[in-house]
């Protein structure tokens, strides 16, 4: 559904279901805790109107080859929790950026930022893990740190955002850097890789470089 302003309304088709097998996502969850300890994921009355921020995801095996990416992602409004369990992860089975629509199951509703994770899994087939942090230090220094950044004029949750992510993969070294900043999403940073460890180390390395400026 496209509104008068041209913004596609976020639509979630959610059916409650079983949680993901926790040992499968143990490494992802450990990195999520490190991000939490570094305030890259969290909830703070003084930031973003008190809303939870940051989320993590992991690509899961697909039932049928060639279909949409399927992934586990931390649930909506879990940013403020120190420890997550299997009950805090949703399973996204379909993402439709053109319609701003997400199909999900699991014990909790997925993060509303699932669509951006889904886009990344489509354009970067090598990415198995995505960490989405909120870091003013990295985000404000994106250009000096050489971090590819999506255009600030592209509103979140529009078909243009999907195209903007594709453009970055075409025209910037984002695939090699394994990190991007979201220009229109204050403090938004995503790192991604084949392993949780590499995605985590990329995020922390750029945080250190930002702090050293
Ligand atoms: Zn965010």
PDB file of C-alpha atoms and ligand atoms in Angstrom:
ATOM      1  CA  UNK A   1       0.000   0.000   0.000  1.00  0.00           C
ATOM      2  CA  UNK A   2       1.414   3.375  -1.048  1.00  0.00           C
ATOM      3  CA  UNK A   3       0.196   6.444   0.840  1.00  0.00           C
ATOM      4  CA  UNK A   4      -0.330   9.947  -0.555  1.00  0.00           C
ATOM      5  CA  UNK A   5       3.184  10.902   0.548  1.00  0.00           C
ATOM      6  CA  UNK A   6       4.636   8.021  -1.459  1.00  0.00           C
ATOM      7  CA  UNK A   7       5.724   6.174   1.687  1.00  0.00           C
ATOM      8  CA  UNK A   8       4.921   2.492   1.571  1.00  0.00           C
ATOM      9  CA  UNK A   9       3.236   1.509   4.808  1.00  0.00           C
ATOM     10  CA  UNK A  10       5.120  -1.189   6.765  1.00  0.00           C
ATOM     11  CA  UNK A  11       3.149  -4.385   6.725  1.00  0.00           C
ATOM     12  CA  UNK A  12       3.895  -7.397   8.916  1.00  0.00           C
ATOM     13  CA  UNK A  13       2.288 -10.781   8.274  1.00  0.00           C
ATOM     14  CA  UNK A  14       3.115 -12.544  11.534  1.00  0.00           C
ATOM     15  CA  UNK A  15       2.024 -15.974  12.657  1.00  0.00           C
ATOM     16  CA  UNK A  16       3.216 -17.134  16.121  1.00  0.00           C
ATOM     17  CA  UNK A  17       5.394 -20.261  15.916  1.00  0.00           C
ATOM     18  CA  UNK A  18       8.209 -22.287  17.443  1.00  0.00           C
ATOM     19  CA  UNK A  19      11.495 -20.606  18.388  1.00  0.00           C
ATOM     20  CA  UNK A  20      14.703 -21.256  16.502  1.00  0.00           C
ATOM     21  CA  UNK A  21      16.985 -23.971  17.952  1.00  0.00           C
ATOM     22  CA  UNK A  22      19.069 -21.800  20.315  1.00  0.00           C
ATOM     23  CA  UNK A  23      22.520 -23.449  19.846  1.00  0.00           C
ATOM     24  CA  UNK A  24      22.260 -22.545  16.142  1.00  0.00           C
ATOM     25  CA  UNK A  25      22.275 -18.830  17.012  1.00  0.00           C
ATOM     26  CA  UNK A  26      24.540 -18.957  20.107  1.00  0.00           C
ATOM     27  CA  UNK A  27      27.406 -17.143  18.396  1.00  0.00           C
ATOM     28  CA  UNK A  28      25.081 -14.441  17.033  1.00  0.00           C
ATOM     29  CA  UNK A  29      23.602 -13.985  20.494  1.00  0.00           C
ATOM     30  CA  UNK A  30      27.072 -13.684  22.066  1.00  0.00           C
ATOM     31  CA  UNK A  31      27.964 -10.879  19.653  1.00  0.00           C
ATOM     32  CA  UNK A  32      24.639  -9.219  20.349  1.00  0.00           C
ATOM     33  CA  UNK A  33      25.613  -9.173  24.021  1.00  0.00           C
ATOM     34  CA  UNK A  34      28.977  -7.556  23.195  1.00  0.00           C
ATOM     35  CA  UNK A  35      27.136  -4.878  21.192  1.00  0.00           C
ATOM     36  CA  UNK A  36      24.837  -4.364  24.169  1.00  0.00           C
ATOM     37  CA  UNK A  37      27.816  -3.989  26.519  1.00  0.00           C
ATOM     38  CA  UNK A  38      29.243  -1.339  24.186  1.00  0.00           C
ATOM     39  CA  UNK A  39      25.894   0.536  24.031  1.00  0.00           C
ATOM     40  CA  UNK A  40      25.667  -0.202  20.289  1.00  0.00           C
ATOM     41  CA  UNK A  41      22.413  -2.033  21.019  1.00  0.00           C
ATOM     42  CA  UNK A  42      20.237  -0.921  23.893  1.00  0.00           C
ATOM     43  CA  UNK A  43      17.528   1.304  25.225  1.00  0.00           C
ATOM     44  CA  UNK A  44      18.079   4.704  26.783  1.00  0.00           C
ATOM     45  CA  UNK A  45      15.559   7.380  27.808  1.00  0.00           C
ATOM     46  CA  UNK A  46      17.851  10.007  26.276  1.00  0.00           C
ATOM     47  CA  UNK A  47      18.199   8.327  22.847  1.00  0.00           C
ATOM     48  CA  UNK A  48      15.577   7.918  20.082  1.00  0.00           C
ATOM     49  CA  UNK A  49      12.677   8.839  22.336  1.00  0.00           C
ATOM     50  CA  UNK A  50      13.387   5.927  24.664  1.00  0.00           C
ATOM     51  CA  UNK A  51      12.823   3.241  21.999  1.00  0.00           C
ATOM     52  CA  UNK A  52      14.967   0.103  21.900  1.00  0.00           C
ATOM     53  CA  UNK A  53      17.680   0.278  19.230  1.00  0.00           C
ATOM     54  CA  UNK A  54      19.907  -2.136  17.334  1.00  0.00           C
ATOM     55  CA  UNK A  55      19.234  -5.696  16.196  1.00  0.00           C
ATOM     56  CA  UNK A  56      21.063  -8.753  14.895  1.00  0.00           C
ATOM     57  CA  UNK A  57      20.233 -11.510  12.433  1.00  0.00           C
ATOM     58  CA  UNK A  58      21.507 -14.785  11.034  1.00  0.00           C
ATOM     59  CA  UNK A  59      20.687 -16.468   7.739  1.00  0.00           C
ATOM     60  CA  UNK A  60      18.972 -19.838   8.198  1.00  0.00           C
ATOM     61  CA  UNK A  61      18.774 -22.707   5.768  1.00  0.00           C
ATOM     62  CA  UNK A  62      16.029 -22.401   3.233  1.00  0.00           C
ATOM     63  CA  UNK A  63      13.363 -25.038   2.823  1.00  0.00           C
ATOM     64  CA  UNK A  64      13.479 -24.705  -0.956  1.00  0.00           C
ATOM     65  CA  UNK A  65      16.524 -23.634  -2.950  1.00  0.00           C
ATOM     66  CA  UNK A  66      16.192 -20.375  -4.837  1.00  0.00           C
ATOM     67  CA  UNK A  67      13.495 -18.940  -2.635  1.00  0.00           C
ATOM     68  CA  UNK A  68      13.738 -15.863  -0.419  1.00  0.00           C
ATOM     69  CA  UNK A  69      16.362 -15.589   2.316  1.00  0.00           C
ATOM     70  CA  UNK A  70      15.145 -16.956   5.626  1.00  0.00           C
ATOM     71  CA  UNK A  71      16.709 -15.570   8.793  1.00  0.00           C
ATOM     72  CA  UNK A  72      16.468 -15.348  12.568  1.00  0.00           C
ATOM     73  CA  UNK A  73      16.364 -11.776  13.885  1.00  0.00           C
ATOM     74  CA  UNK A  74      16.083 -10.307  17.352  1.00  0.00           C
ATOM     75  CA  UNK A  75      12.509  -9.453  18.211  1.00  0.00           C
ATOM     76  CA  UNK A  76      10.853  -6.080  18.306  1.00  0.00           C
ATOM     77  CA  UNK A  77      11.694  -3.938  21.350  1.00  0.00           C
ATOM     78  CA  UNK A  78      14.324  -6.295  22.785  1.00  0.00           C
ATOM     79  CA  UNK A  79      17.085  -3.654  22.642  1.00  0.00           C
ATOM     80  CA  UNK A  80      16.934  -2.957  26.368  1.00  0.00           C
ATOM     81  CA  UNK A  81      17.347  -6.584  27.470  1.00  0.00           C
ATOM     82  CA  UNK A  82      20.789  -7.698  28.687  1.00  0.00           C
ATOM     83  CA  UNK A  83      20.212 -11.379  27.882  1.00  0.00           C
ATOM     84  CA  UNK A  84      18.178 -12.737  25.002  1.00  0.00           C
ATOM     85  CA  UNK A  85      16.871 -16.307  24.823  1.00  0.00           C
ATOM     86  CA  UNK A  86      15.423 -18.290  21.919  1.00  0.00           C
ATOM     87  CA  UNK A  87      12.073 -16.693  22.787  1.00  0.00           C
ATOM     88  CA  UNK A  88      13.464 -13.271  21.800  1.00  0.00           C
ATOM     89  CA  UNK A  89      14.262 -14.219  18.200  1.00  0.00           C
ATOM     90  CA  UNK A  90      11.755 -14.161  15.348  1.00  0.00           C
ATOM     91  CA  UNK A  91      12.100 -16.079  12.080  1.00  0.00           C
ATOM     92  CA  UNK A  92      11.601 -14.026   8.932  1.00  0.00           C
ATOM     93  CA  UNK A  93      10.534 -16.170   6.002  1.00  0.00           C
ATOM     94  CA  UNK A  94       9.851 -13.523   3.321  1.00  0.00           C
ATOM     95  CA  UNK A  95      10.767  -9.879   2.737  1.00  0.00           C
ATOM     96  CA  UNK A  96       9.161  -7.774   0.012  1.00  0.00           C
ATOM     97  CA  UNK A  97      10.951  -4.396  -0.128  1.00  0.00           C
ATOM     98  CA  UNK A  98       8.793  -3.106  -2.991  1.00  0.00           C
ATOM     99  CA  UNK A  99       5.704  -3.566  -0.827  1.00  0.00           C
ATOM    100  CA  UNK A 100       7.487  -2.854   2.475  1.00  0.00           C
ATOM    101  CA  UNK A 101       6.137  -6.192   3.633  1.00  0.00           C
ATOM    102  CA  UNK A 102       7.654  -8.807   5.946  1.00  0.00           C
ATOM    103  CA  UNK A 103       6.379 -12.327   6.599  1.00  0.00           C
ATOM    104  CA  UNK A 104       7.528 -13.836   9.902  1.00  0.00           C
ATOM    105  CA  UNK A 105       6.897 -16.497  12.506  1.00  0.00           C
ATOM    106  CA  UNK A 106       8.412 -17.517  15.858  1.00  0.00           C
ATOM    107  CA  UNK A 107       7.689 -16.663  19.498  1.00  0.00           C
ATOM    108  CA  UNK A 108       8.022 -12.871  19.039  1.00  0.00           C
ATOM    109  CA  UNK A 109       7.369 -10.317  16.305  1.00  0.00           C
ATOM    110  CA  UNK A 110      10.516  -9.372  14.356  1.00  0.00           C
ATOM    111  CA  UNK A 111      12.312  -6.052  14.469  1.00  0.00           C
ATOM    112  CA  UNK A 112      10.675  -3.495  12.196  1.00  0.00           C
ATOM    113  CA  UNK A 113      14.089  -3.165  10.515  1.00  0.00           C
ATOM    114  CA  UNK A 114      13.868  -6.748   9.183  1.00  0.00           C
ATOM    115  CA  UNK A 115      13.333  -5.452   5.667  1.00  0.00           C
ATOM    116  CA  UNK A 116      16.804  -3.909   5.502  1.00  0.00           C
ATOM    117  CA  UNK A 117      18.349  -7.172   6.726  1.00  0.00           C
ATOM    118  CA  UNK A 118      16.406  -9.040   4.039  1.00  0.00           C
ATOM    119  CA  UNK A 119      17.656  -6.686   1.298  1.00  0.00           C
ATOM    120  CA  UNK A 120      21.255  -7.235   2.374  1.00  0.00           C
ATOM    121  CA  UNK A 121      20.890 -11.024   2.371  1.00  0.00           C
ATOM    122  CA  UNK A 122      19.572 -10.805  -1.191  1.00  0.00           C
ATOM    123  CA  UNK A 123      22.324  -8.553  -2.586  1.00  0.00           C
ATOM    124  CA  UNK A 124      25.186 -10.194  -0.663  1.00  0.00           C
ATOM    125  CA  UNK A 125      24.877 -13.964  -0.921  1.00  0.00           C
ATOM    126  CA  UNK A 126      28.102 -14.327   1.156  1.00  0.00           C
ATOM    127  CA  UNK A 127      26.568 -12.609   4.182  1.00  0.00           C
ATOM    128  CA  UNK A 128      25.285 -15.013   6.833  1.00  0.00           C
ATOM    129  CA  UNK A 129      25.250 -12.583   9.756  1.00  0.00           C
ATOM    130  CA  UNK A 130      24.124  -8.955  10.014  1.00  0.00           C
ATOM    131  CA  UNK A 131      24.672  -6.712  13.017  1.00  0.00           C
ATOM    132  CA  UNK A 132      22.729  -3.448  13.113  1.00  0.00           C
ATOM    133  CA  UNK A 133      24.100  -1.036  15.692  1.00  0.00           C
ATOM    134  CA  UNK A 134      23.453   2.592  16.556  1.00  0.00           C
ATOM    135  CA  UNK A 135      26.771   4.402  16.926  1.00  0.00           C
ATOM    136  CA  UNK A 136      26.999   8.201  16.778  1.00  0.00           C
ATOM    137  CA  UNK A 137      30.816   7.846  16.720  1.00  0.00           C
ATOM    138  CA  UNK A 138      30.913   5.673  13.590  1.00  0.00           C
ATOM    139  CA  UNK A 139      27.925   7.296  11.839  1.00  0.00           C
ATOM    140  CA  UNK A 140      29.146  10.878  12.186  1.00  0.00           C
ATOM    141  CA  UNK A 141      32.595   9.905  10.858  1.00  0.00           C
ATOM    142  CA  UNK A 142      31.416   7.573   8.079  1.00  0.00           C
ATOM    143  CA  UNK A 143      33.009   9.515   5.251  1.00  0.00           C
ATOM    144  CA  UNK A 144      36.434   9.989   6.908  1.00  0.00           C
ATOM    145  CA  UNK A 145      36.388   6.282   7.843  1.00  0.00           C
ATOM    146  CA  UNK A 146      35.583   5.349   4.234  1.00  0.00           C
ATOM    147  CA  UNK A 147      32.275   3.679   5.103  1.00  0.00           C
ATOM    148  CA  UNK A 148      29.810   3.512   2.192  1.00  0.00           C
ATOM    149  CA  UNK A 149      26.600   5.323   3.167  1.00  0.00           C
ATOM    150  CA  UNK A 150      23.080   5.194   1.786  1.00  0.00           C
ATOM    151  CA  UNK A 151      21.637   8.535   0.687  1.00  0.00           C
ATOM    152  CA  UNK A 152      20.078  10.596   3.475  1.00  0.00           C
ATOM    153  CA  UNK A 153      17.300  11.659   1.114  1.00  0.00           C
ATOM    154  CA  UNK A 154      16.023   8.122   0.660  1.00  0.00           C
ATOM    155  CA  UNK A 155      13.331   7.533   3.270  1.00  0.00           C
ATOM    156  CA  UNK A 156      13.399   4.317   5.224  1.00  0.00           C
ATOM    157  CA  UNK A 157      10.770   1.810   4.139  1.00  0.00           C
ATOM    158  CA  UNK A 158      10.413   2.889   0.547  1.00  0.00           C
ATOM    159  CA  UNK A 159      11.127   0.909  -2.630  1.00  0.00           C
ATOM    160  CA  UNK A 160      13.901   3.474  -3.278  1.00  0.00           C
ATOM    161  CA  UNK A 161      15.738   2.241  -0.184  1.00  0.00           C
ATOM    162  CA  UNK A 162      16.054  -1.254  -1.685  1.00  0.00           C
ATOM    163  CA  UNK A 163      17.450   0.278  -4.885  1.00  0.00           C
ATOM    164  CA  UNK A 164      19.827   2.416  -2.822  1.00  0.00           C
ATOM    165  CA  UNK A 165      21.287  -0.679  -1.127  1.00  0.00           C
ATOM    166  CA  UNK A 166      21.742  -2.302  -4.554  1.00  0.00           C
ATOM    167  CA  UNK A 167      23.463   0.862  -5.805  1.00  0.00           C
ATOM    168  CA  UNK A 168      25.965   0.759  -2.930  1.00  0.00           C
ATOM    169  CA  UNK A 169      26.878  -2.823  -3.810  1.00  0.00           C
ATOM    170  CA  UNK A 170      27.332  -1.807  -7.449  1.00  0.00           C
ATOM    171  CA  UNK A 171      29.206   1.483  -7.023  1.00  0.00           C
ATOM    172  CA  UNK A 172      31.091   1.311  -3.699  1.00  0.00           C
ATOM    173  CA  UNK A 173      33.522  -1.063  -1.943  1.00  0.00           C
ATOM    174  CA  UNK A 174      30.784  -2.050   0.553  1.00  0.00           C
ATOM    175  CA  UNK A 175      31.115  -5.757  -0.236  1.00  0.00           C
ATOM    176  CA  UNK A 176      34.801  -5.762   0.777  1.00  0.00           C
ATOM    177  CA  UNK A 177      34.412  -3.340   3.718  1.00  0.00           C
ATOM    178  CA  UNK A 178      31.504  -5.388   5.159  1.00  0.00           C
ATOM    179  CA  UNK A 179      30.011  -2.272   6.761  1.00  0.00           C
ATOM    180  CA  UNK A 180      27.633   0.482   5.724  1.00  0.00           C
ATOM    181  CA  UNK A 181      26.021   3.505   7.297  1.00  0.00           C
ATOM    182  CA  UNK A 182      22.369   4.372   6.794  1.00  0.00           C
ATOM    183  CA  UNK A 183      22.330   8.049   5.851  1.00  0.00           C
ATOM    184  CA  UNK A 184      18.634   8.585   6.578  1.00  0.00           C
ATOM    185  CA  UNK A 185      18.647   6.626   9.859  1.00  0.00           C
ATOM    186  CA  UNK A 186      20.411   8.507  12.677  1.00  0.00           C
ATOM    187  CA  UNK A 187      23.463   6.600  14.018  1.00  0.00           C
ATOM    188  CA  UNK A 188      22.491   3.513  11.963  1.00  0.00           C
ATOM    189  CA  UNK A 189      25.386   1.185  11.056  1.00  0.00           C
ATOM    190  CA  UNK A 190      25.290  -2.353   9.657  1.00  0.00           C
ATOM    191  CA  UNK A 191      28.153  -4.830   9.503  1.00  0.00           C
ATOM    192  CA  UNK A 192      27.794  -8.192   7.808  1.00  0.00           C
ATOM    193  CA  UNK A 193      29.871 -11.231   6.985  1.00  0.00           C
ATOM    194  CA  UNK A 194      30.101 -14.968   6.542  1.00  0.00           C
ATOM    195  CA  UNK A 195      30.638 -15.439  10.301  1.00  0.00           C
ATOM    196  CA  UNK A 196      29.305 -13.655  13.370  1.00  0.00           C
ATOM    197  CA  UNK A 197      32.870 -13.159  14.562  1.00  0.00           C
ATOM    198  CA  UNK A 198      33.955 -11.334  11.449  1.00  0.00           C
ATOM    199  CA  UNK A 199      30.845  -9.120  11.411  1.00  0.00           C
ATOM    200  CA  UNK A 200      31.448  -8.325  15.091  1.00  0.00           C
ATOM    201  CA  UNK A 201      35.145  -7.600  14.655  1.00  0.00           C
ATOM    202  CA  UNK A 202      34.421  -5.296  11.694  1.00  0.00           C
ATOM    203  CA  UNK A 203      31.981  -3.290  13.816  1.00  0.00           C
ATOM    204  CA  UNK A 204      34.390  -3.024  16.752  1.00  0.00           C
ATOM    205  CA  UNK A 205      37.364  -2.158  14.541  1.00  0.00           C
ATOM    206  CA  UNK A 206      35.470   0.782  13.013  1.00  0.00           C
ATOM    207  CA  UNK A 207      34.329   1.902  16.464  1.00  0.00           C
ATOM    208  CA  UNK A 208      37.961   1.956  17.574  1.00  0.00           C
ATOM    209  CA  UNK A 209      38.988   3.885  14.439  1.00  0.00           C
ATOM    210  CA  UNK A 210      36.215   6.419  15.101  1.00  0.00           C
ATOM    211  CA  UNK A 211      37.301   6.832  18.725  1.00  0.00           C
ATOM    212  CA  UNK A 212      40.916   7.331  17.610  1.00  0.00           C
ATOM    213  CA  UNK A 213      40.055  10.297  15.360  1.00  0.00           C
TER     214      UNK A 213
HETATM  215 ZN1  LIG B   1      18.151   1.203  13.619  1.00  0.00          ZN
END
